Coordinates of C-alpha atoms and ligand atoms in Angstrom, one line a residue:
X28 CA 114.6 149.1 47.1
X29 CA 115.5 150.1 50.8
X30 CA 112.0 150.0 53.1
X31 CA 112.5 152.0 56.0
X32 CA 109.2 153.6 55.8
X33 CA 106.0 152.0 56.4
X34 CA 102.6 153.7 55.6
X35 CA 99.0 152.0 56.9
X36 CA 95.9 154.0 55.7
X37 CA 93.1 153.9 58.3
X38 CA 93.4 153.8 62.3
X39 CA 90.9 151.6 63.4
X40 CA 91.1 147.9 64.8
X41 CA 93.5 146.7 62.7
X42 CA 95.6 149.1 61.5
X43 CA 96.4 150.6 65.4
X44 CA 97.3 147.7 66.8
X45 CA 98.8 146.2 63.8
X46 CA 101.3 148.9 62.9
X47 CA 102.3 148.9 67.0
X48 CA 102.7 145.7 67.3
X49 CA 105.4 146.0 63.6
X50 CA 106.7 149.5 65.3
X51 CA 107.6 147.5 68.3
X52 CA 109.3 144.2 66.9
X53 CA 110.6 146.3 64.1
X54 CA 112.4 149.6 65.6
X55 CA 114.7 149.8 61.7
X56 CA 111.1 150.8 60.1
X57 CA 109.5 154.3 60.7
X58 CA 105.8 153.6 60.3
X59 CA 103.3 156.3 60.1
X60 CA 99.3 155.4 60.8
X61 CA 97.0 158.4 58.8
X62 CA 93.6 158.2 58.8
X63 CA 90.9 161.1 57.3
X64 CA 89.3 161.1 60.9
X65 CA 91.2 163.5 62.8
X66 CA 89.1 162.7 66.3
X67 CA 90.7 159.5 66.1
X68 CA 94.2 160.3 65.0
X69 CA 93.9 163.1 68.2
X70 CA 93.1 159.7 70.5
X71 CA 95.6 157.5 69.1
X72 CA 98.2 160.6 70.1
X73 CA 96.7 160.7 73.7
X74 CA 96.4 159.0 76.9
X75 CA 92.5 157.6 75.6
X76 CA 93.6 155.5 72.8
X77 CA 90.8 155.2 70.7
X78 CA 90.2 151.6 71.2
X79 CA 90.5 148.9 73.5
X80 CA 92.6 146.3 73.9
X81 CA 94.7 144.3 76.4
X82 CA 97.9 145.0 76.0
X83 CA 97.9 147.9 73.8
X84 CA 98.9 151.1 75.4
X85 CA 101.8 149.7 76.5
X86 CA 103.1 148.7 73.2
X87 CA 101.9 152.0 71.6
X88 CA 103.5 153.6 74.9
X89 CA 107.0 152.4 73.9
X90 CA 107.0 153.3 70.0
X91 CA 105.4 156.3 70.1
X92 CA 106.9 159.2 68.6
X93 CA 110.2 156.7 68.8
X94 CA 109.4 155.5 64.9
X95 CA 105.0 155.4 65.2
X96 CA 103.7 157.8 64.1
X97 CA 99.9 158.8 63.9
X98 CA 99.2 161.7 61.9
X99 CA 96.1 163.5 59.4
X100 CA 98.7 164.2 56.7
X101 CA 97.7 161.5 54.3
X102 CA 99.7 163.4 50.9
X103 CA 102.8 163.6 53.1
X104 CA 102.6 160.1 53.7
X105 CA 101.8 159.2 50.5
X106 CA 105.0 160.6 49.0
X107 CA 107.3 159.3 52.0
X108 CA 106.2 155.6 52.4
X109 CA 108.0 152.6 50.9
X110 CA 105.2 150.0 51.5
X111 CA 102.2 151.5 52.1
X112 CA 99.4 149.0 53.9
X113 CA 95.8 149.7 53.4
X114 CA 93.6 149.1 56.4
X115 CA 90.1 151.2 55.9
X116 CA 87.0 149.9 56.6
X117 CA 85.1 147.6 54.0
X118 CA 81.1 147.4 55.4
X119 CA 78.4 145.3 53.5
X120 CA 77.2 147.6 51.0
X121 CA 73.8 149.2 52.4
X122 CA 72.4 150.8 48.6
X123 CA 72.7 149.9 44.9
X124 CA 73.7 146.7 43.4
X125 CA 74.7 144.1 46.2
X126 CA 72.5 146.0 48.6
X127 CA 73.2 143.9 52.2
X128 CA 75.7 141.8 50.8
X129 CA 78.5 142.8 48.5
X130 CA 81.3 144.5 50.3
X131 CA 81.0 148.7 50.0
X132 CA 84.7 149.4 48.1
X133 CA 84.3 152.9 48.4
X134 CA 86.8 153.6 50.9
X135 CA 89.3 151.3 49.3
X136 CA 89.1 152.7 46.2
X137 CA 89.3 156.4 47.3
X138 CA 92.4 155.2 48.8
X139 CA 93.7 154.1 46.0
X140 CA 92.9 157.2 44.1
X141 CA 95.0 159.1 47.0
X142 CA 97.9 157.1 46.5
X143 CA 98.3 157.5 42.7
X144 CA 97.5 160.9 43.2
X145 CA 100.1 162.0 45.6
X146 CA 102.8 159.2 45.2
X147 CA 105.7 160.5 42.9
X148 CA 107.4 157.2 43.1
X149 CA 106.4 153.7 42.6
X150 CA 105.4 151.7 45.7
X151 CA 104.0 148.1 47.2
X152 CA 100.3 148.9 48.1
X153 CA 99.4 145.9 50.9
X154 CA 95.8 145.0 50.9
X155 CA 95.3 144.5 54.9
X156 CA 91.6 145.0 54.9
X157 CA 89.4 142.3 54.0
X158 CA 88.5 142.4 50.6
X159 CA 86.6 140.2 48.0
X160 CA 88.5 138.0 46.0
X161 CA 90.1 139.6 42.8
X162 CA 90.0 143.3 44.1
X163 CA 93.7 143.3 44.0
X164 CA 92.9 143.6 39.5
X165 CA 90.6 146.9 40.0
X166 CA 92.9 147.8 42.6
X167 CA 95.8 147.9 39.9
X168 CA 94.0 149.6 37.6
X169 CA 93.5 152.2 39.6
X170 CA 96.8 152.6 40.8
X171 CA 98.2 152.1 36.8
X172 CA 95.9 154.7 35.3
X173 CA 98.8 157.4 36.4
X174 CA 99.7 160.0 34.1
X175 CA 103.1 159.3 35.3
X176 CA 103.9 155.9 34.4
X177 CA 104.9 154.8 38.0
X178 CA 104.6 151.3 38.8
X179 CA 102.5 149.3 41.8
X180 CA 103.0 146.2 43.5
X181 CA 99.9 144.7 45.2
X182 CA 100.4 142.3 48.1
X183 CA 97.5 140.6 49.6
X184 CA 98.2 140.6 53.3
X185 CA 95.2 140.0 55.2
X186 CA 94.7 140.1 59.0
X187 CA 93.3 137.3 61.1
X188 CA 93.7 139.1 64.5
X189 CA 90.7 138.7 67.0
X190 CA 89.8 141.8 69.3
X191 CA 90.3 141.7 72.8
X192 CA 93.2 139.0 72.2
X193 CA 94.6 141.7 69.2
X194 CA 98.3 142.2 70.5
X195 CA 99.1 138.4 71.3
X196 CA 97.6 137.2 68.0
X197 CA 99.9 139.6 66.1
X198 CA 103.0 138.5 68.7
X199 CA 102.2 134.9 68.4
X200 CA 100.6 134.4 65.0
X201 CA 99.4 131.1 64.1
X202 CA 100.1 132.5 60.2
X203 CA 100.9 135.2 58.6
X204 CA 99.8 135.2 54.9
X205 CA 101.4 137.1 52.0
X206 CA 100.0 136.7 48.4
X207 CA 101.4 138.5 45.3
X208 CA 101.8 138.2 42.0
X209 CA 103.7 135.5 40.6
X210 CA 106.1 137.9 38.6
X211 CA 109.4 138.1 39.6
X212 CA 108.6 142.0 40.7
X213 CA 105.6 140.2 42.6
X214 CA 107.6 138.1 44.2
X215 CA 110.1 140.6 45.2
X216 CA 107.4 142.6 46.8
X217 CA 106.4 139.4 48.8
X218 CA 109.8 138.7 50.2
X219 CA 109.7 142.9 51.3
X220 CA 107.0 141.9 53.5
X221 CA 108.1 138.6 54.3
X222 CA 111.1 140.7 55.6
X223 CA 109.1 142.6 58.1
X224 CA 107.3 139.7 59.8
X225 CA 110.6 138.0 59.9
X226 CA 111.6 139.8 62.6
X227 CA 109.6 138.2 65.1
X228 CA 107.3 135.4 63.3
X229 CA 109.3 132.1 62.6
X230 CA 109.4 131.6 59.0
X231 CA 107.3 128.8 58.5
X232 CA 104.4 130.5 59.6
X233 CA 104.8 132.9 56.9
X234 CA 102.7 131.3 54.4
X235 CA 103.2 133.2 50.7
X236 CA 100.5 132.2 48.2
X237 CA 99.0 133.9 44.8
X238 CA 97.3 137.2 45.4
X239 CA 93.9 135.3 45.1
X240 CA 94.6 132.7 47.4
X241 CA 95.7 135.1 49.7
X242 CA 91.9 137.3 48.9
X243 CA 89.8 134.0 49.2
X244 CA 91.3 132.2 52.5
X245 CA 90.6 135.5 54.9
X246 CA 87.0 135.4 53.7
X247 CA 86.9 131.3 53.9
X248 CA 88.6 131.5 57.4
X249 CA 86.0 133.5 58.8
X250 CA 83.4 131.8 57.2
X251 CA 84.3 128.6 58.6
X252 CA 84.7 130.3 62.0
X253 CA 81.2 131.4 62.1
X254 CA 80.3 128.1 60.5
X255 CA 81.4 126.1 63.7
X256 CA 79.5 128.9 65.9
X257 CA 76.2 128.5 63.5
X258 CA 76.6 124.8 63.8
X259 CA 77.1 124.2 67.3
X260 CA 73.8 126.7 68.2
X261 CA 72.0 124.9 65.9
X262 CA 73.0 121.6 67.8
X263 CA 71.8 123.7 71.4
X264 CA 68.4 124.0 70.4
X265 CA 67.8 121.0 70.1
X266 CA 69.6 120.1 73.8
X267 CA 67.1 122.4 75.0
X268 CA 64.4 120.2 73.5
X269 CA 66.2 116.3 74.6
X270 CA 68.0 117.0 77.9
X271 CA 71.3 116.4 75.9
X272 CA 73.8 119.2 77.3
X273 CA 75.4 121.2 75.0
X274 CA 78.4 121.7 76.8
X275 CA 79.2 117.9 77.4
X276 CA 78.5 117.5 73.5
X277 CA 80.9 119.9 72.0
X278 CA 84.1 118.5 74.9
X279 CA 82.9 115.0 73.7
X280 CA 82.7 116.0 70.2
X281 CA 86.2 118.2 70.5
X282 CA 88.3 115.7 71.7
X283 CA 88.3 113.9 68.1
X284 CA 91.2 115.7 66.6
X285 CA 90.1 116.2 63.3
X286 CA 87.4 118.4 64.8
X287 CA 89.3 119.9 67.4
X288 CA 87.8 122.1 70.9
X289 CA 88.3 125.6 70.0
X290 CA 85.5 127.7 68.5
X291 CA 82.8 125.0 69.7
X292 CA 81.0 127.5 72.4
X293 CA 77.5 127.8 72.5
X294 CA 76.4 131.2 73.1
X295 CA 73.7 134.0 71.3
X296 CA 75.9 133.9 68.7
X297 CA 78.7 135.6 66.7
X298 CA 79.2 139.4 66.6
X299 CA 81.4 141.6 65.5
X300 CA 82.5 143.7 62.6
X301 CA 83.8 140.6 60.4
X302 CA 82.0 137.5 60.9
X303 CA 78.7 138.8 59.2
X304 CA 80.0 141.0 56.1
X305 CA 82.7 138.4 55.0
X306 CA 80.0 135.3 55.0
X307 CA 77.6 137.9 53.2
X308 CA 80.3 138.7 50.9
X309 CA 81.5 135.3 50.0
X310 CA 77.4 134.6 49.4
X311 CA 77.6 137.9 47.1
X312 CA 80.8 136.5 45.3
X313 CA 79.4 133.0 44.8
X314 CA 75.9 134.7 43.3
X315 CA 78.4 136.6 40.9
X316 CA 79.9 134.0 39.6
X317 CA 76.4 131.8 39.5
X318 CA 76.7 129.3 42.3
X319 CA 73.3 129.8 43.9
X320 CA 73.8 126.3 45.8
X321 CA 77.1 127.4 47.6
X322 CA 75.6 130.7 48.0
X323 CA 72.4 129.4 50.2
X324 CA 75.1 127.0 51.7
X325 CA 77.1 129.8 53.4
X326 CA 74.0 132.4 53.8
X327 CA 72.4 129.6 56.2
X328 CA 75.4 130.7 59.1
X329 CA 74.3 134.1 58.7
X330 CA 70.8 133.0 59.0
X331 CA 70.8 130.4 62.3
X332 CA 73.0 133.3 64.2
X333 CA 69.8 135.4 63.6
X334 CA 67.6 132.8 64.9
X335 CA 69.6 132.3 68.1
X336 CA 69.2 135.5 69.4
X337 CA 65.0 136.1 68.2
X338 CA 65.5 132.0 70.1
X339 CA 67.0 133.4 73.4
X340 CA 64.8 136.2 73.5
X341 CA 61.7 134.0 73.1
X342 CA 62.9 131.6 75.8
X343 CA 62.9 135.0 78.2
X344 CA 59.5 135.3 77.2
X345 CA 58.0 132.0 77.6
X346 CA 59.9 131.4 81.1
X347 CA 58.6 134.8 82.4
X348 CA 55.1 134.1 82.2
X349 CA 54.9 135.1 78.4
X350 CA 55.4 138.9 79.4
X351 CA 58.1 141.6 79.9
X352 CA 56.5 144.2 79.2
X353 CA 56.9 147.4 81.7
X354 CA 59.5 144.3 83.4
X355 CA 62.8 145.8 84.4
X356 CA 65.7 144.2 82.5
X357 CA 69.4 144.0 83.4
X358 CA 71.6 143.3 80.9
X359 CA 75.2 142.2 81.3
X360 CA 77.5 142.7 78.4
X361 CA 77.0 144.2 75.2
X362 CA 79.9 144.3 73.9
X363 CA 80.0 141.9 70.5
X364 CA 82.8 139.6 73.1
X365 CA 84.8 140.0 76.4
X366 CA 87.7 142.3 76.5
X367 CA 86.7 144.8 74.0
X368 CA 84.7 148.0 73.8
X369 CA 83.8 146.8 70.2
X370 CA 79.9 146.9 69.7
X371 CA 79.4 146.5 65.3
X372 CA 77.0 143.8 65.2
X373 CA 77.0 142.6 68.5
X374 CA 74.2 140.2 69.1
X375 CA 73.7 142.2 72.2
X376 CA 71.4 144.9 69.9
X377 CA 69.3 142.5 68.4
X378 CA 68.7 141.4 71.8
X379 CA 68.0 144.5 73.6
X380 CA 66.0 145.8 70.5
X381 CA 63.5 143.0 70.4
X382 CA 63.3 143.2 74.4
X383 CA 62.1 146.7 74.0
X384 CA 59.9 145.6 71.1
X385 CA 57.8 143.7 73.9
X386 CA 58.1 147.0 76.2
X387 CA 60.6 145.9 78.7
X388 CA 62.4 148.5 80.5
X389 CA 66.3 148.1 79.7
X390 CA 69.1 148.8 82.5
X391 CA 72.8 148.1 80.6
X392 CA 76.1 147.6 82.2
X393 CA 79.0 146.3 80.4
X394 CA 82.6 147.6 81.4
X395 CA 84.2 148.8 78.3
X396 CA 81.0 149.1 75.7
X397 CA 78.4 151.4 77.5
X398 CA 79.4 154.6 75.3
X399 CA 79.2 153.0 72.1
X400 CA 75.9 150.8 73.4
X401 CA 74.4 154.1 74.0
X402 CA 75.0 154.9 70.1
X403 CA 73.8 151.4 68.9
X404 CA 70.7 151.8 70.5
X405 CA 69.8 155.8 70.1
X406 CA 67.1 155.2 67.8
X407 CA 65.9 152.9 69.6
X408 CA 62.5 153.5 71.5
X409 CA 61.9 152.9 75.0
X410 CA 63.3 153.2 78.7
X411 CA 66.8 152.4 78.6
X412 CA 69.2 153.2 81.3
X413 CA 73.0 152.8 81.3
X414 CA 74.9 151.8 84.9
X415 CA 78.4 151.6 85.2
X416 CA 77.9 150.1 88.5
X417 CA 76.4 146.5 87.4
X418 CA 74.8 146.2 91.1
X419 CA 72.5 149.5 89.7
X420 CA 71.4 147.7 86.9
X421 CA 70.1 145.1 88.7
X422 CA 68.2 146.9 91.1
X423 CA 64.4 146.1 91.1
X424 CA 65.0 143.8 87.9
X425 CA 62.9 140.9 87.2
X426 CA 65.6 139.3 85.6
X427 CA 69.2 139.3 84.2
X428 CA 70.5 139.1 81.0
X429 CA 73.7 138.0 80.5
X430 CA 75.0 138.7 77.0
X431 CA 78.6 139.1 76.9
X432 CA 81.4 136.6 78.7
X433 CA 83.3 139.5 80.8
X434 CA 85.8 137.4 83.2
X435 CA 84.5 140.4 85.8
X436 CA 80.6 138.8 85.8
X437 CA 82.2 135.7 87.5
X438 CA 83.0 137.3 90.2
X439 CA 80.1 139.3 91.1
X440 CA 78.3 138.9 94.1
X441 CA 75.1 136.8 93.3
X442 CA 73.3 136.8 96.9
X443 CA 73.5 140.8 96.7
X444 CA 72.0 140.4 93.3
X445 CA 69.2 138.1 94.2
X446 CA 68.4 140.0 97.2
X447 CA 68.1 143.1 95.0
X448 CA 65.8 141.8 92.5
X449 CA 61.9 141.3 92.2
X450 CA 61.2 137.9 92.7
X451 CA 61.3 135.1 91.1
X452 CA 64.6 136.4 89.9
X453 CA 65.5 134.9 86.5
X454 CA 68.9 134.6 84.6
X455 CA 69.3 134.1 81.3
X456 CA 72.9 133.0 80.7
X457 CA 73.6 133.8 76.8
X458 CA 77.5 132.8 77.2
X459 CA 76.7 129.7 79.3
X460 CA 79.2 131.6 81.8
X461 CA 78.4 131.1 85.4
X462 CA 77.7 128.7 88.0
X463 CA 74.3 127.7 87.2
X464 CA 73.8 125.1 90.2
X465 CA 75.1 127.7 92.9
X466 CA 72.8 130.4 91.2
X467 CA 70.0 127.9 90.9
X468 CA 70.9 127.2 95.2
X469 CA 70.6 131.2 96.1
X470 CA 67.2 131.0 94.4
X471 CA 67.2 132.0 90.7
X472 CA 65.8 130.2 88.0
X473 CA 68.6 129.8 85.7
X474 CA 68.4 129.6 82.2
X475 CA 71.2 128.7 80.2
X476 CA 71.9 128.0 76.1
X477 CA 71.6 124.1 75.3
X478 CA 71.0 123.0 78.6
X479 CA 68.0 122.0 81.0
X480 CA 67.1 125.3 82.9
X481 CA 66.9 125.0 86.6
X482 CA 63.9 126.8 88.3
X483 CA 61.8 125.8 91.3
X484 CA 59.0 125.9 89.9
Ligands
NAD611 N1 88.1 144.5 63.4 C1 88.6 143.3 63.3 O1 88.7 142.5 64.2 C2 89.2 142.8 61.9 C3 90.0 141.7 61.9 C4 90.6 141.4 60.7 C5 90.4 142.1 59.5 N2 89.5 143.2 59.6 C6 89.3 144.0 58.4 O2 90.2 145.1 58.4 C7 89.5 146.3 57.8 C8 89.5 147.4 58.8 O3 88.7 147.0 59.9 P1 88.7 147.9 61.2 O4 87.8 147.1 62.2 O5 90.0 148.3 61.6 O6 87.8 149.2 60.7 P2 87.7 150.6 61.4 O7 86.4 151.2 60.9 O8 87.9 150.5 62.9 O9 88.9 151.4 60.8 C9 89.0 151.9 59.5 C10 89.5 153.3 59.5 O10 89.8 153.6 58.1 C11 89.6 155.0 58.0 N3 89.4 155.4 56.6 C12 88.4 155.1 55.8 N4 88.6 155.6 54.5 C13 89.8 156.3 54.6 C14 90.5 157.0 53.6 N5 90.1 157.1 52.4 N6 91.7 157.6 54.0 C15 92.1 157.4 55.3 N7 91.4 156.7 56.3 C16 90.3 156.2 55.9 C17 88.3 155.3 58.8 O11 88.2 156.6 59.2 C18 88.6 154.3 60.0 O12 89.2 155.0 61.1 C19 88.2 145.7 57.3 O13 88.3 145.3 56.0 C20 87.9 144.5 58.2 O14 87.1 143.6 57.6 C21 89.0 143.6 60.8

């Protein structure tokens, strides 16, 4: 089978910057990105791209319309593709059976339903989404119930990119993994995609495995991801209580090289789209197949990342006087991490929400996030404000918030700040980000995560 043309379903965070990144080191494929929202496929053909992320127009700049293509024509692309890579969204299922935990397969399996639908041809289906192990079986039995006898390859593929580092991670990929079945038409759909990552990732960091390996380690990677998070917020509570210092812990503790010094931050937690719905689906699988032990085990991470944040928020309140109500509020960041817009689950809301629960008036800057902060929190009741200027947010604030690790909060100028706020002027650093002495020597009372706060009181 000649592939020369590459299909991905679904135009969000992984399948934009995904498919450039393949259009880019891969110029012999034509690959077409189709998605059922046309707002988005409109953006991804414009100037605004519909995301951000460092790095990415360019890339997009030099395949477009070259061989990337973005388009609303999902039949057409059906029928043309070679390989077609699946990339919709999978969100914890919110009703029904699994309520809150199990992943909602709706989207997937319309998909599905589309391809066997329009495809007149056999064809390898890629599962890029993140998916719970063994959907690749329903997913061939939708895709075999055609009337016309076509066959399906299914090739578990999934993606371990991180936002705001997106376009390096899928340059410079610490893995790649590709799991099929281990038939020899399986394994010659494996090799097809091994063949397109070949073309820029060295081969031994292709990893090829069985389609449920491949399912199992994208939910165990993130899992153990947030695990180190969960684990090292746990550990900065109870700095807070000792005078231990988080941050001298964790570079002590990381420089033992079986535990290693990335992913060993203290902060108000984890965010994001993934971290969340993949432990709460691995919890959901493990109930399924009764193991209720490793299923409290792993719902634990999900739990301590709640407590930090309600934690955080209840130091603000005990430092400032055990009020903030009718208190102006600036926050810093709400984005769910630096150097993306990206907002789904960002610890940031739980924050805000709970602030505004004890009446404090909200004023939000962040540099990439404020449109879709403004969505997050529309239901929300209270007096919010959004500044794109981050000196306007802290007009007349009683304290700062710091919630998100934006390189750009650095370099603000803090003796502005101080002399713009009501005093004392607090700062609650949730990313353990800043200068805390030099703050603490312009007159705040600094309050960072796992460490001694300094305040002249
Ligand atoms: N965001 C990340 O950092 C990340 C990283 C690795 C893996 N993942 C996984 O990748 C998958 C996609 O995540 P995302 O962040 O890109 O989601 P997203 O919501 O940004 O994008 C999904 C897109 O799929 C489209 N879609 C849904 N159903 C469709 C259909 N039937 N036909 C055509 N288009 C359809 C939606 O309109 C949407 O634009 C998820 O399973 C996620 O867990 C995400």
């Amino acid at each position: 089978m000649t592939t020369k043309k590459i299909l991905c379903i679904g135009a969000g965070y992984v399948g934009g910057p995904t498919m450039a990144v393949i259009a880019d080191r891969c110029p012999q494929y034509q690959i077409t990105v189709v998605d059922l929202n046309e707002k988005r496929i409109a953006a991804w053909n414009s100037d605004e791209l519909p995301i951000y992320e460092p790095g990415l127009e360019e890339v997009v700049a030099r395949c477009r319309n070259r061989n990337l293509f973005y388009s609303t024509d999902i039949p057409k692309g059906i029928r043309e593709a070679d390989i077609i890579f699946v990339s919709v969204n999978t969100p914890t299922k919110t009703f029904g059976c699994g309520a809150g935990r199990a992943a909602d397969l709706q989207y997937l399996e319309k998909t599905a339903r589309a391809i066997v639908e329009y495809a007149d041809e056999g064809k390898i289906v890629v599962e890029k989404s993140t998916l719970p192990v063994r959907t690749a079986q329903a997913m061939s039995r939708i895709l075999h119930s055609n009337p016309k006898g076509l066959k399906f390859q299914i090739i578990s593929n999934p993606e371990f990119l991180a936002e705001g580092t997106a376009i390096n991670d899928l340059e410079n990929p610490d893995r790649v993994l590709i799991g099929g079945m281990e038939t020899p038409e399986g394994q010659r759909a494996i090799e097809e995609v091994v063949a397109i990552y070949a073309n820029w990732v060295p081969r031994e960091r292709i990893i090829t495995t069985n389609l449920w390996s491949s399912e199992l380690t994208k939910l165990v990677s993130n899992a153990l991801l947030a695990q180190r998070v969960s684990s090292v917020n746990s550990i900065s509570a109870l700095c807070e209580k000792t005078e231990a210092n988080i941050n001298e812990v964790t570079a002590a503790a990381g420089r033992d090289s079986r535990i290693g010094a990335k992913f060993l931050k203290a902060s108000i937690g984890f965010g994001g789209s993934c971290f969340k719905k993949d432990i709460l689906n691995l919890v959901y699988l493990c109930g399924y197949y009764g193991l209720p032990e490793v299923a409290e085990y792993w719902e634990q991470v999900v739990r301590m990342n709640d407590y930090q944040a309600r934690r955080f928020v209840g130091n603000m309140l005990a430092a400032m006087f055990n009020t903030v109500a009718d208190k102006k509020i600036a926050i810093l960041g709400f984005a769910f991490k630096a150097n993306t817009g990206d907002t789904r689950e960002s610890p940031a809301i739980a924050v805000c929400c709970q602030l505004l629960e004890e009446h404090a008036r909200l004023r939000i800057h962040d540099p990439k996030a404020l449109g879709n902060a403004r969505l997050d929190l529309e239901d929300a009741e209270g007096d919010i404000s959004y500044c794109e200027d981050p000196y306007d947010a802290v007009k007349g604030a009683h304290a700062i918030a710091l919630l998100t690790e934006w390189d750009s909060f650095r370099k603000l100028d803090f003796r502005r700040i101080y002399d713009l706020m009501e005093k004392p002027a607090f700062l609650f650093d949730g990313r353990n980000l800043l200068d805390h002495r030099k703050l603490y020597e312009i007159g705040f009372n600094v309050y960072p995560i796992g460490q001694k706060a300094l305040t002249h009181f």
